[in-house]
XYZ file of C-alpha atoms in Angstrom:
183
model
C 87.170 15.479 -72.850
C 89.047 14.251 -69.590
C 90.862 11.490 -69.255
C 88.852 9.115 -67.112
C 86.544 11.834 -65.727
C 88.991 12.421 -62.882
C 86.684 15.656 -61.572
C 83.333 14.004 -61.515
C 84.883 10.801 -59.680
C 86.623 13.135 -57.090
C 83.211 15.140 -56.373
C 81.197 11.779 -55.928
C 83.927 10.482 -53.775
C 83.998 13.857 -51.700
C 80.363 13.362 -51.324
C 80.022 10.069 -50.107
C 82.638 11.159 -47.741
C 80.606 14.085 -46.049
C 77.555 11.945 -46.690
C 79.342 9.272 -44.093
C 79.942 11.927 -41.760
C 76.874 13.188 -41.299
C 75.485 9.471 -40.993
C 77.904 9.290 -38.136
C 77.059 12.398 -36.866
C 73.350 11.522 -36.758
C 74.151 8.381 -35.117
C 76.008 9.977 -32.376
C 73.019 12.338 -31.832
C 70.123 9.511 -31.678
C 72.569 7.642 -29.399
C 73.022 11.071 -27.122
C 68.930 11.202 -27.331
C 68.580 7.640 -26.534
C 71.079 7.898 -23.310
C 69.445 11.133 -22.222
C 65.749 9.563 -22.093
C 67.420 6.863 -20.406
C 68.962 8.560 -17.490
C 65.661 10.726 -17.167
C 63.376 7.143 -16.851
C 65.931 6.106 -14.190
C 65.552 9.221 -12.228
C 61.829 9.262 -12.909
C 61.947 5.864 -11.013
C 64.700 6.369 -8.434
C 62.368 9.475 -7.810
C 59.200 7.533 -7.632
C 60.576 4.925 -5.078
C 62.128 8.134 -2.930
C 58.569 9.246 -2.498
C 57.008 5.749 -1.532
C 60.279 5.493 1.162
C 59.491 8.980 2.211
C 55.534 8.542 2.528
C 56.052 5.271 4.749
C 58.610 7.427 6.715
C 56.043 9.968 7.415
C 53.442 7.781 8.431
C 55.709 6.071 10.783
C 56.613 9.021 12.237
C 52.631 10.063 13.013
C 53.251 8.738 16.347
C 52.856 12.527 17.502
C 49.001 11.706 17.945
C 49.946 8.818 20.471
C 52.308 11.170 22.382
C 50.375 13.831 22.931
C 47.261 11.945 24.084
C 49.633 10.598 26.704
C 50.982 13.806 27.625
C 47.707 15.091 27.884
C 46.719 12.226 30.245
C 49.886 13.016 32.169
C 48.762 16.463 32.413
C 45.156 15.622 33.801
C 46.462 12.577 36.380
C 49.779 14.963 37.199
C 52.348 12.490 36.203
C 55.566 13.436 34.814
C 54.613 16.046 32.066
C 58.013 17.402 31.308
C 59.273 13.736 30.043
C 55.392 13.432 27.927
C 56.338 16.831 26.738
C 59.740 15.758 25.651
C 58.963 13.115 23.793
C 55.949 14.816 22.278
C 58.562 17.749 21.097
C 60.768 15.072 19.516
C 58.433 13.487 17.623
C 56.862 16.481 16.665
C 60.233 17.280 15.397
C 60.566 14.065 13.319
C 57.034 14.510 11.799
C 57.860 18.027 10.828
C 61.426 16.703 9.025
C 59.726 13.592 7.512
C 57.298 16.298 6.072
C 60.331 17.946 4.882
C 61.629 15.023 3.132
C 58.454 13.759 1.542
C 57.975 17.746 0.086
C 61.431 17.512 -1.249
C 61.091 13.945 -2.693
C 57.717 15.342 -4.625
C 59.909 18.159 -6.025
C 62.721 15.667 -7.153
C 59.684 13.790 -8.616
C 58.328 16.472 -10.468
C 61.745 18.070 -11.559
C 62.735 14.345 -12.681
C 59.222 13.941 -15.198
C 59.726 17.568 -16.706
C 63.697 16.696 -17.280
C 61.611 13.284 -18.889
C 59.043 15.319 -20.901
C 62.066 17.492 -22.324
C 64.479 14.798 -23.286
C 61.245 13.024 -25.039
C 60.508 16.204 -26.558
C 56.993 16.945 -25.418
C 57.504 19.228 -22.767
C 56.030 22.166 -24.433
C 52.974 19.551 -25.536
C 52.262 18.618 -21.932
C 52.474 22.363 -20.657
C 49.830 23.436 -23.489
C 52.290 25.785 -24.959
C 52.379 26.288 -28.918
C 55.201 28.093 -30.755
C 54.423 30.872 -33.289
C 57.122 31.468 -36.170
C 57.245 34.904 -38.306
C 59.367 37.489 -40.190
C 59.238 40.274 -39.634
C 61.744 43.247 -41.367
C 63.887 40.068 -42.069
C 64.184 39.248 -38.815
C 62.551 35.661 -38.064
C 60.903 35.425 -34.670
C 59.735 33.172 -32.374
C 56.814 33.629 -29.950
C 55.556 30.704 -27.159
C 51.979 31.212 -26.256
C 50.756 29.359 -23.100
C 47.208 28.027 -22.779
C 44.782 28.672 -20.274
C 45.577 26.102 -17.652
C 43.961 28.263 -14.567
C 42.469 25.936 -11.880
C 43.510 22.819 -13.100
C 45.823 20.850 -10.836
C 49.150 19.633 -12.577
C 49.062 16.369 -14.224
C 51.153 13.843 -16.340
C 49.503 12.693 -19.598
C 50.403 8.965 -20.602
C 53.835 9.206 -22.332
C 55.032 5.658 -23.147
C 58.916 5.884 -22.899
C 58.844 1.912 -24.441
C 57.007 -0.978 -24.373
C 58.003 -1.544 -20.903
C 57.641 1.884 -19.405
C 54.579 4.003 -19.151
C 53.969 7.105 -17.050
C 49.814 6.515 -16.303
C 47.548 9.237 -17.465
C 46.061 11.839 -15.231
C 48.177 11.511 -12.235
C 47.992 14.403 -9.879
C 51.751 15.254 -9.549
C 51.961 15.380 -5.713
C 50.604 11.469 -6.111
C 52.401 9.756 -8.573
C 51.594 6.385 -9.893
C 53.744 3.575 -9.575
C 55.667 3.325 -12.699
C 56.234 -0.474 -13.753
C 59.735 -1.906 -12.719
C 60.389 -4.449 -15.500
C 62.620 -2.632 -17.845
């Protein structure tokens, strides 16, 4: 009979050490996930604010109609059409740039939304993708199937990040609703 049962005690000690390492690894993984979700939430909020700002810039650039009417009147009245035409072209250029920036901000918002869904682990569900796993000839297979979503506008489902921040349900991707700002 072994003196003091040293082998068993050594095994228990080693298992406890392995368990402590696994717990530490698990804690680090949870912290990394929480950080990733926090970053995704911040990106979503920032991109929403950018959409709002670009929307206002787009509305301000809509002065084209006023300048175009002035140009038409100057053409009828024989005024300085070239100055008005130049103003009209500059205004149209500003509108085009504002539209491009607005579209870019919508794209950024949609990418941030996808990133948030990915960080939350809900991307496949929100896109109606099912995962089928099988084993064939000793090889594990994984097949992804996309459900039918033809003719449906993209929407953002309700996904609560925490009690203080939520993305409203059924908000079209091109016209996002304002997320709560008190975090």
